PDB file of C-alpha atoms in Angstrom:
ATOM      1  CA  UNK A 209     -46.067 -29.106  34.109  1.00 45.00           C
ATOM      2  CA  UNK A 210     -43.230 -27.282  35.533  1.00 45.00           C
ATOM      3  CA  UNK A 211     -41.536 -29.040  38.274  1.00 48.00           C
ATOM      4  CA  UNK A 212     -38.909 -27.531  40.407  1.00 48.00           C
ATOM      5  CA  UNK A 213     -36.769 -29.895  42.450  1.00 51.00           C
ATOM      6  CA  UNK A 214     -33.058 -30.321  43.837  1.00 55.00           C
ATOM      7  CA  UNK A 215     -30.113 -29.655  40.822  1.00 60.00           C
ATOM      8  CA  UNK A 216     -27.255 -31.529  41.666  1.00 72.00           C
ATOM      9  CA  UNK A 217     -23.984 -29.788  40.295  1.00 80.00           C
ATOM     10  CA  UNK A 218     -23.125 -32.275  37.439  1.00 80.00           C
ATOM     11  CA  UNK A 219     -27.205 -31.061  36.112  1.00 80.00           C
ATOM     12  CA  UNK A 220     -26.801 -27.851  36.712  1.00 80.00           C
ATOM     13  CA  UNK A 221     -23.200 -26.908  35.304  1.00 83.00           C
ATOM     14  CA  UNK A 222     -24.817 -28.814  32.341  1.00 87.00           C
ATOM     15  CA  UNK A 223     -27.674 -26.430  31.935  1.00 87.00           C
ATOM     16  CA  UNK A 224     -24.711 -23.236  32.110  1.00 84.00           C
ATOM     17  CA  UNK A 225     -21.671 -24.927  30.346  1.00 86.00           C
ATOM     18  CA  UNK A 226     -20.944 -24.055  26.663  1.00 84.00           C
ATOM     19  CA  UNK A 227     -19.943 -27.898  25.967  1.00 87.00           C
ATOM     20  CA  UNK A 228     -23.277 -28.880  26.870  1.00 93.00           C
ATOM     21  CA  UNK A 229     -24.744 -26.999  24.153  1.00 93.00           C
ATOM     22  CA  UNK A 230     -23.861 -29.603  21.537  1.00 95.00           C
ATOM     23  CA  UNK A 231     -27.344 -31.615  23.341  1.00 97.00           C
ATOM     24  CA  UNK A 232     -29.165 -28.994  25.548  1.00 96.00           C
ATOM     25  CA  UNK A 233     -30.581 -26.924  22.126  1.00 95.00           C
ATOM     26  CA  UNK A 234     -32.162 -24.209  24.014  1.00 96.00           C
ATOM     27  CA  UNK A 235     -32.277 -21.772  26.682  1.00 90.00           C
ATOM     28  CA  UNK A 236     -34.391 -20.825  29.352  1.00 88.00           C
ATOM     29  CA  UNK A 237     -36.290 -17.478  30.361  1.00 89.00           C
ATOM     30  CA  UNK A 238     -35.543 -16.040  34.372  1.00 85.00           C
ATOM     31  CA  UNK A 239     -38.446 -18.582  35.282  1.00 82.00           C
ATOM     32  CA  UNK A 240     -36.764 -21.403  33.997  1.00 78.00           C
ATOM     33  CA  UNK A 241     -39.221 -21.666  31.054  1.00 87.00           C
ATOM     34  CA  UNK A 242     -37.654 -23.265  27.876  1.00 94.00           C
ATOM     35  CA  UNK A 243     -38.020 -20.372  24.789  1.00 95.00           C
ATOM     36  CA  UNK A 244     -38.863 -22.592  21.558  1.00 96.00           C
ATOM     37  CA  UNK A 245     -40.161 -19.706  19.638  1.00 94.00           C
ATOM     38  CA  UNK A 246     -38.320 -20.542  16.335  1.00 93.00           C
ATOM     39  CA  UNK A 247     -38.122 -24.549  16.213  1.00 97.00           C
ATOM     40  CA  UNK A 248     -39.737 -25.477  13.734  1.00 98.00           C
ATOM     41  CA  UNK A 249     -37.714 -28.220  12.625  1.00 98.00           C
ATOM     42  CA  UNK A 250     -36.512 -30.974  14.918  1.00 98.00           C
ATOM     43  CA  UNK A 251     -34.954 -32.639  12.081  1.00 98.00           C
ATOM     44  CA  UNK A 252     -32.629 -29.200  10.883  1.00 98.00           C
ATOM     45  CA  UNK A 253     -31.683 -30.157  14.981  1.00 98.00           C
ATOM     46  CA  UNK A 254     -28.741 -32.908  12.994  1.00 98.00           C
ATOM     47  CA  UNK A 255     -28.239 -31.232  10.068  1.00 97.00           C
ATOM     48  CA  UNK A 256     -24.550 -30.299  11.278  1.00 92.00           C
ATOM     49  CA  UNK A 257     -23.483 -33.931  10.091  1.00 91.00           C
ATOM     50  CA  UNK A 258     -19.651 -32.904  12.090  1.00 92.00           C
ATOM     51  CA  UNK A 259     -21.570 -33.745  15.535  1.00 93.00           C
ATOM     52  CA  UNK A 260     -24.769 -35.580  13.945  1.00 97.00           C
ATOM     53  CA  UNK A 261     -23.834 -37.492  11.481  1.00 97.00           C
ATOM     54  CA  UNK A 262     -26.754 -39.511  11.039  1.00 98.00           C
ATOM     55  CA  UNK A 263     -27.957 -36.139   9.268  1.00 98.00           C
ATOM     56  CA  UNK A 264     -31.377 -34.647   9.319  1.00 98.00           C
ATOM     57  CA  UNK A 265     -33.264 -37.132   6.624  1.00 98.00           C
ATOM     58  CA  UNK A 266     -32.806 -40.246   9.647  1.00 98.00           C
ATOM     59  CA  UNK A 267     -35.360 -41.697  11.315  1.00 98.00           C
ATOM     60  CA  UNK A 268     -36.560 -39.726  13.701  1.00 98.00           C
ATOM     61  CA  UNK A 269     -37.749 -40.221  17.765  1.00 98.00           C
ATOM     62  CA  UNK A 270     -39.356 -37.879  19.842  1.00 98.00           C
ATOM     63  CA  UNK A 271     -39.956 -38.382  23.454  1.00 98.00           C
ATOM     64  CA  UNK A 272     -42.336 -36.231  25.628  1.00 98.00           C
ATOM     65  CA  UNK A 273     -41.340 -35.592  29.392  1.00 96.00           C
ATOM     66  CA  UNK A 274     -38.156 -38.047  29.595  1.00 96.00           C
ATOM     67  CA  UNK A 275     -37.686 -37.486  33.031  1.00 93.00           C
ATOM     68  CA  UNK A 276     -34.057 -38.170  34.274  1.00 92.00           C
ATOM     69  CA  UNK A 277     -33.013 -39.296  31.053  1.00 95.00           C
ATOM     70  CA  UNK A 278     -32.023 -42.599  31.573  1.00 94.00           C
ATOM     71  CA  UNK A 279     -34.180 -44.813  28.985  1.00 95.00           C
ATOM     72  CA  UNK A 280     -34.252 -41.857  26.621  1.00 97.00           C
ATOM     73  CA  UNK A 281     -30.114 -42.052  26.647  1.00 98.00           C
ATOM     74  CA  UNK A 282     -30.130 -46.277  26.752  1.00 97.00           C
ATOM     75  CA  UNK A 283     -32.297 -45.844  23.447  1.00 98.00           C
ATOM     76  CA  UNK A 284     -30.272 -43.640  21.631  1.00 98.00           C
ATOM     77  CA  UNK A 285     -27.139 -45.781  22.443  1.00 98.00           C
ATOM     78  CA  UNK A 286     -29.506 -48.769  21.101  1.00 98.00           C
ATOM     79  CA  UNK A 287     -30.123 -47.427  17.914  1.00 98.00           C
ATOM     80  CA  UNK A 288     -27.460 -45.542  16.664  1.00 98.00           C
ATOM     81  CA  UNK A 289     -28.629 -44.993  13.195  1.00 98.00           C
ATOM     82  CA  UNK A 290     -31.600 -43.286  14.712  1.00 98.00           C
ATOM     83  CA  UNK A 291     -32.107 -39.557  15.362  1.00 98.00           C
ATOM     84  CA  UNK A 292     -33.555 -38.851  19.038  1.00 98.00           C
ATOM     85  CA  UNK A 293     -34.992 -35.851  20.556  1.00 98.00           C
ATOM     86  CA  UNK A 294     -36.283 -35.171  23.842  1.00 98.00           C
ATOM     87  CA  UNK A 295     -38.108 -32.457  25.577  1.00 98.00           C
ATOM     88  CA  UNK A 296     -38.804 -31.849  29.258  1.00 97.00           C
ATOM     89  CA  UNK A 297     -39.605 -28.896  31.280  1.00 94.00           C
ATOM     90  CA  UNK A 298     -38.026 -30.497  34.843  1.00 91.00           C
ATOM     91  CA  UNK A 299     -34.175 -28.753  34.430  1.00 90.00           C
ATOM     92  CA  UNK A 300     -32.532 -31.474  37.008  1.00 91.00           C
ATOM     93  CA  UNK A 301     -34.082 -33.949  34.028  1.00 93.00           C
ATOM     94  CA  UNK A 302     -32.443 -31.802  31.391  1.00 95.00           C
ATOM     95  CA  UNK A 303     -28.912 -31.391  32.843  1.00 94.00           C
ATOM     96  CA  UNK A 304     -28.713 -35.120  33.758  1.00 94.00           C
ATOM     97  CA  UNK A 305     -29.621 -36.483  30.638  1.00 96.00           C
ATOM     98  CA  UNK A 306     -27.267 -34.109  29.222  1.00 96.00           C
ATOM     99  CA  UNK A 307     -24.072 -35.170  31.447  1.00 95.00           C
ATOM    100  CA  UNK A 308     -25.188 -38.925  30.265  1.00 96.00           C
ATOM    101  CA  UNK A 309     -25.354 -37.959  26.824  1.00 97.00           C
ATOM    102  CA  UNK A 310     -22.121 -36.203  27.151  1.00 96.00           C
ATOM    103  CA  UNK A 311     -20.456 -39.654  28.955  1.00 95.00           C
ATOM    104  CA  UNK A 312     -21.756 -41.997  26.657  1.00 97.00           C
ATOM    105  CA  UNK A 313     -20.139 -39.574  23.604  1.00 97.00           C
ATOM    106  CA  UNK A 314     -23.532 -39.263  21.625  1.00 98.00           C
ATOM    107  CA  UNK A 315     -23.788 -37.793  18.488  1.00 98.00           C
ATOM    108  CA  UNK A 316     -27.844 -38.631  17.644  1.00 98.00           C
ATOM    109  CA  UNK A 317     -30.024 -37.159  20.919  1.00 98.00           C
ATOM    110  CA  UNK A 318     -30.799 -33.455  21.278  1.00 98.00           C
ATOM    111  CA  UNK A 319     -32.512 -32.104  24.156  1.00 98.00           C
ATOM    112  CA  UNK A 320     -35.293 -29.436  24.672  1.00 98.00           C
ATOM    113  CA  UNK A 321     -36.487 -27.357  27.396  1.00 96.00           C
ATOM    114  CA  UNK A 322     -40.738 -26.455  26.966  1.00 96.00           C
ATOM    115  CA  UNK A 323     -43.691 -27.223  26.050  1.00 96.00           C
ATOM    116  CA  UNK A 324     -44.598 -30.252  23.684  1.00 97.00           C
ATOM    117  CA  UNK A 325     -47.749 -29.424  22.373  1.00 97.00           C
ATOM    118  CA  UNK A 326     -46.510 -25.681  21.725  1.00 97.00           C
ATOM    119  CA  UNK A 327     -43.367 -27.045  20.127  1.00 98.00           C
ATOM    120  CA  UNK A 328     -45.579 -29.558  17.723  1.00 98.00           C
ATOM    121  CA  UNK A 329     -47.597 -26.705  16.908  1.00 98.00           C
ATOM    122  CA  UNK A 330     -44.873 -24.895  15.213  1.00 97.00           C
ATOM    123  CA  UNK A 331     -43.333 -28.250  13.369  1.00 98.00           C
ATOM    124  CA  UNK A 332     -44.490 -29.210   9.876  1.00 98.00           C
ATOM    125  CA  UNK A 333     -46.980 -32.024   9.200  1.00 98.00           C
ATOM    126  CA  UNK A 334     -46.036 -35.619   8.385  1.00 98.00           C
ATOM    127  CA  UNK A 335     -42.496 -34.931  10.164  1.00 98.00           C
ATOM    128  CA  UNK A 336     -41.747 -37.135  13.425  1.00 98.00           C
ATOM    129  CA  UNK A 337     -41.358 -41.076  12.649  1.00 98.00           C
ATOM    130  CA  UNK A 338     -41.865 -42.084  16.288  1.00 98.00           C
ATOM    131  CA  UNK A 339     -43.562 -40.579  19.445  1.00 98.00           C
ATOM    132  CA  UNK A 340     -43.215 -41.585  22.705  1.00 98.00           C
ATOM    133  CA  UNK A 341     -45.114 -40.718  25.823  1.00 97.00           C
ATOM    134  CA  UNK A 342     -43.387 -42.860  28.630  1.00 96.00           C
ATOM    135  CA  UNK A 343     -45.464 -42.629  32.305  1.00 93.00           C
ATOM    136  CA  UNK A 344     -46.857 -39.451  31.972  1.00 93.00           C
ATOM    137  CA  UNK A 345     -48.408 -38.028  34.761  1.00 91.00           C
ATOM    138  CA  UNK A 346     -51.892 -39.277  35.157  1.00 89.00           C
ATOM    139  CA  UNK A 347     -53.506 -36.947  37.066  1.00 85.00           C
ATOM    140  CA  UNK A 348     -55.742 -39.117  39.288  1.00 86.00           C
ATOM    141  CA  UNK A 349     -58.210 -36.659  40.603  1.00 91.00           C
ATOM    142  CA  UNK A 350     -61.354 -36.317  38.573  1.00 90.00           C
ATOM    143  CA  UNK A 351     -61.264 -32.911  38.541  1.00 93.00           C
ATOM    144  CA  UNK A 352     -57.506 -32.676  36.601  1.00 89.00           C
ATOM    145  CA  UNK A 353     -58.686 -35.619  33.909  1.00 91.00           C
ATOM    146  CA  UNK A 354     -58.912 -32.619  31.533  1.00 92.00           C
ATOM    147  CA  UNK A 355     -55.045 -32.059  31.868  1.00 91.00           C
ATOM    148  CA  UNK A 356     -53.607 -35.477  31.043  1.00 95.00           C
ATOM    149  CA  UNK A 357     -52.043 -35.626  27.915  1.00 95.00           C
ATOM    150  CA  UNK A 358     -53.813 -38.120  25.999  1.00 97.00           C
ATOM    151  CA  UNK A 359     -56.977 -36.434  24.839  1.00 96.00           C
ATOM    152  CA  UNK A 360     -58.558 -36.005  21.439  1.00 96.00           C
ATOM    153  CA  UNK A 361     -57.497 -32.254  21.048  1.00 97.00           C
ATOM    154  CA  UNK A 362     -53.896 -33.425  21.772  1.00 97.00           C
ATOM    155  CA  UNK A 363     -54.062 -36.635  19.699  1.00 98.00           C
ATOM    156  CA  UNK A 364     -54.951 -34.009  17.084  1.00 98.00           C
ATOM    157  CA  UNK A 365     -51.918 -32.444  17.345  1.00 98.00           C
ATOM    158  CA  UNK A 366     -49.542 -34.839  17.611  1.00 98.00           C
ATOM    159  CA  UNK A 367     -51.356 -37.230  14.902  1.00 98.00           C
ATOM    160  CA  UNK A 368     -50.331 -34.025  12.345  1.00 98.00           C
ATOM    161  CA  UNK A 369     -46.849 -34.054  13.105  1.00 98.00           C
ATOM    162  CA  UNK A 370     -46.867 -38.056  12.929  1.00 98.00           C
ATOM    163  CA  UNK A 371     -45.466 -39.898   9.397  1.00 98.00           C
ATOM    164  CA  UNK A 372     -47.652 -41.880   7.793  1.00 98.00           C
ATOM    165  CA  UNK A 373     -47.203 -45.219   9.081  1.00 98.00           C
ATOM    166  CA  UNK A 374     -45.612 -43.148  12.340  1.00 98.00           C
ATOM    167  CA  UNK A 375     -46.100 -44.700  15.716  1.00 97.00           C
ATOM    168  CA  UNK A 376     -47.112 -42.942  18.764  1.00 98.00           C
ATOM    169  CA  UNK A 377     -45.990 -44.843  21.382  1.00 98.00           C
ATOM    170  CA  UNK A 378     -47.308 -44.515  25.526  1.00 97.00           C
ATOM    171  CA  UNK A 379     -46.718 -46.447  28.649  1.00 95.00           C
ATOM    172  CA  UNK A 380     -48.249 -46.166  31.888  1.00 94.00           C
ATOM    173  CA  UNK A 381     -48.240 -48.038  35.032  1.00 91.00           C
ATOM    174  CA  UNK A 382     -51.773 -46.060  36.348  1.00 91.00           C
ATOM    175  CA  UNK A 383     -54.814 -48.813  35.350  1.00 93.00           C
ATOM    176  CA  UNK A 384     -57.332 -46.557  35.221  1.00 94.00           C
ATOM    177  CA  UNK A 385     -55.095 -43.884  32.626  1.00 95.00           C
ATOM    178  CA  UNK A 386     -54.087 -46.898  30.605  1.00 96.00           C
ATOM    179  CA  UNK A 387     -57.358 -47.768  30.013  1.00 97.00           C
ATOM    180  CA  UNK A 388     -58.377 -43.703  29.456  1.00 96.00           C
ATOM    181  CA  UNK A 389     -56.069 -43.893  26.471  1.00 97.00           C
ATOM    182  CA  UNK A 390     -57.483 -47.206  25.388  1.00 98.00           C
ATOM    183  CA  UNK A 391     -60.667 -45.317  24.813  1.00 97.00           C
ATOM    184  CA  UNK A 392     -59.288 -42.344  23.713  1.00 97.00           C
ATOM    185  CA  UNK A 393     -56.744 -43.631  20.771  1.00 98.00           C
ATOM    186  CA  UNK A 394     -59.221 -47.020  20.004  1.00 98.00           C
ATOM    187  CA  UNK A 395     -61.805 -43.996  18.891  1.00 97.00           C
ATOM    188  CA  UNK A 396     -59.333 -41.287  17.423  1.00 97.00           C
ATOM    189  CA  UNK A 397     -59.609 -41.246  13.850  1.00 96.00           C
ATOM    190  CA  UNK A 398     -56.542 -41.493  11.695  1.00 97.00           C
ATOM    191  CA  UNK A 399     -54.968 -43.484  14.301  1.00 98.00           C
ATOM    192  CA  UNK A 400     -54.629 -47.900  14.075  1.00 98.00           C
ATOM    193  CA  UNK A 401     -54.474 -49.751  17.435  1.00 98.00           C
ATOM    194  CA  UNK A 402     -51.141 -52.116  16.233  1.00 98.00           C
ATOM    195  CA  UNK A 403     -52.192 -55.059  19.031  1.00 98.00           C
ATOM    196  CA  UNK A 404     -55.848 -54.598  17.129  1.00 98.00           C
ATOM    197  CA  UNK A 405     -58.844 -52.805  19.191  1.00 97.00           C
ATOM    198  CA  UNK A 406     -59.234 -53.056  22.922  1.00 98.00           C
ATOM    199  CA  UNK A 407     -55.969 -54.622  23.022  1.00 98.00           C
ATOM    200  CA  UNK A 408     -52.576 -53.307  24.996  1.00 98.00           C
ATOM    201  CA  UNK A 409     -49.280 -53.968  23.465  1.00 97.00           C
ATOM    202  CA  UNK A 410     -47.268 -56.426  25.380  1.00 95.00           C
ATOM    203  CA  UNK A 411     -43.970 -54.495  26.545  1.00 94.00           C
ATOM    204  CA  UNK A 412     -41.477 -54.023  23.367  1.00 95.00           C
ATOM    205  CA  UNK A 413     -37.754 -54.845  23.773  1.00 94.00           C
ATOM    206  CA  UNK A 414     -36.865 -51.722  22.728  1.00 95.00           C
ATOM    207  CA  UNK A 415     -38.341 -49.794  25.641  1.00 96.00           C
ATOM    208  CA  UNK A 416     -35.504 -50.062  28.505  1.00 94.00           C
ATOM    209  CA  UNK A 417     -36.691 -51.051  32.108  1.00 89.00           C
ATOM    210  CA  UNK A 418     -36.599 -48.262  34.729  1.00 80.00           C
ATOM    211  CA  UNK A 419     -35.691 -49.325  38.248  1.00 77.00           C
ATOM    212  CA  UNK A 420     -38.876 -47.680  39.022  1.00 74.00           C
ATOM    213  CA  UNK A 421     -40.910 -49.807  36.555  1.00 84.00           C
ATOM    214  CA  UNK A 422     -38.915 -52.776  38.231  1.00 83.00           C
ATOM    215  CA  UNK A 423     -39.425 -52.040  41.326  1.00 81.00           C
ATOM    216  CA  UNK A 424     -43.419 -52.195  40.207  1.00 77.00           C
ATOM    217  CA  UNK A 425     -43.546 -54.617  38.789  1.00 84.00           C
ATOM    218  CA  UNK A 426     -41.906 -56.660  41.416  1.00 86.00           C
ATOM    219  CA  UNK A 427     -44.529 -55.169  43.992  1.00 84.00           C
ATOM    220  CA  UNK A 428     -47.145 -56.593  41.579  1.00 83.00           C
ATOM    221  CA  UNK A 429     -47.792 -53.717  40.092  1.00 83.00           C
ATOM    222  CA  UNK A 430     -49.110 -53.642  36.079  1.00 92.00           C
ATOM    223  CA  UNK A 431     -47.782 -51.866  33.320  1.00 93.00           C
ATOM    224  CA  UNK A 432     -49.731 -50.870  30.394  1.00 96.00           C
ATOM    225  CA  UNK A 433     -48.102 -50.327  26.550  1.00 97.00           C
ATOM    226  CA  UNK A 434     -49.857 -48.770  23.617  1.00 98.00           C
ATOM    227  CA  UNK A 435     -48.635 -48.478  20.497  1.00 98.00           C
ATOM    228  CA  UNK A 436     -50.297 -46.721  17.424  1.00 98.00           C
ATOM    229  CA  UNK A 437     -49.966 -46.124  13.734  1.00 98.00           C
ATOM    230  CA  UNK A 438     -50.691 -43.074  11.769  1.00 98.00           C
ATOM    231  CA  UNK A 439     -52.666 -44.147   8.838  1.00 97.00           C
ATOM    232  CA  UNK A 440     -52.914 -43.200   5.078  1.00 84.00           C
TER     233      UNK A 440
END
């Protein structure tokens, strides 16, 4: 969903500036809407091996709605040898992450401005190693259920796009949504609950900490990880 909130000037020059353009892959339309019509590779993203030098054939991470940034950027500094892309439509989210790509000198994260499930739409089958859905919004109302993200016509899509052996990846600090996916991905066919049925994933090193997760979690409040596997 489209979000507009305050830019601050290190974000927004980011979103205008030319040397930005080395992360930020696309532009936007005079609504601020990200134009992805003709991605269809997120992997021909690092085929420039001058700035990406990982190259195109690396493992490859995908992260829907990252936000600010700031665990996408800490993963990607992580895991060097690994090929991250994120996509967001909040533009305050895409500058910043952009600037902190930028500062840390980065050379395997690109960033995208649009829709996910358009964008996976256009990208061939069997190509993403990794997705990651990272507190989503969870809609609480009844009435907006039908708009979270985990459902079995999305799982659909992003299941096609998966590797075989791929993980989607989600995280959610909303009880009642974690358990929502629990349902929905325990009964999706094609996909293999890695902690076994019924079971969450207990938090993986590899995910960073927020200071909003933190803060959570020191308030008591639960966190919920589930990771699945493409299979054969």
């Amino acid at each position: 969903m489209k979000r507009r909130t305050h830019v601050s000037k290190q974000a927004e020059q980011a979103l205008v500036d030319p040397r930005f353009t080395r992360y930020i892959v696309n532009s936007a339309d005079e609504k601020g809407q990200g134009i992805i019509d003709g991605i269809t590779s997120l992997r021909d993203l690092f085929a420039d091996t001058n700035e990406t030098p990982n190259g195109p054939d690396a493992p490859l991470t995908f992260e829907i709605g990252f936000g600010m940034g700031g665990s996408l950027i800490e993963m990607a500094k992580a895991d060097p040898s690994r090929n991250f892309v994120g996509i967001e439509v909040h533009e305050p989210g895409i500058g910043k992450c952009a600037v902190m790509a930028a500062d840390e000198g980065l050379t395997n994260i690109k960033i995208l401005n649009g829709d996910a499930i358009r964008l996976m739409q256009q990208l061939p089958e069997n190509h993403i190693d990794r997705i990651q859905l990272y507190f989503p919004d969870p809609w609480q109302k009844k009435r907006h259920y039908k708009r979270r993200f985990v459902s079995p016509e999305r799982m659909k899509i992003v299941t096609r796009v998966l590797k075989t052996g791929g993980w989607f990846h989600a995280a959610t600090d909303w009880e009642h949504y974690a358990f929502w996916m629990l349902d929905v991905l325990d009964n999706f066919e094609g996909l293999s609950n890695s902690a076994g049925k019924g079971n969450f994933t207990p938090r993986p090193d590899f995910r960073p900490m927020t200071k909003f997760e933190k803060r959570g979690l020191d308030r008591g409040h639960g966190v919920w990880d589930l990771i699945y596997t493409k299979d054969s």
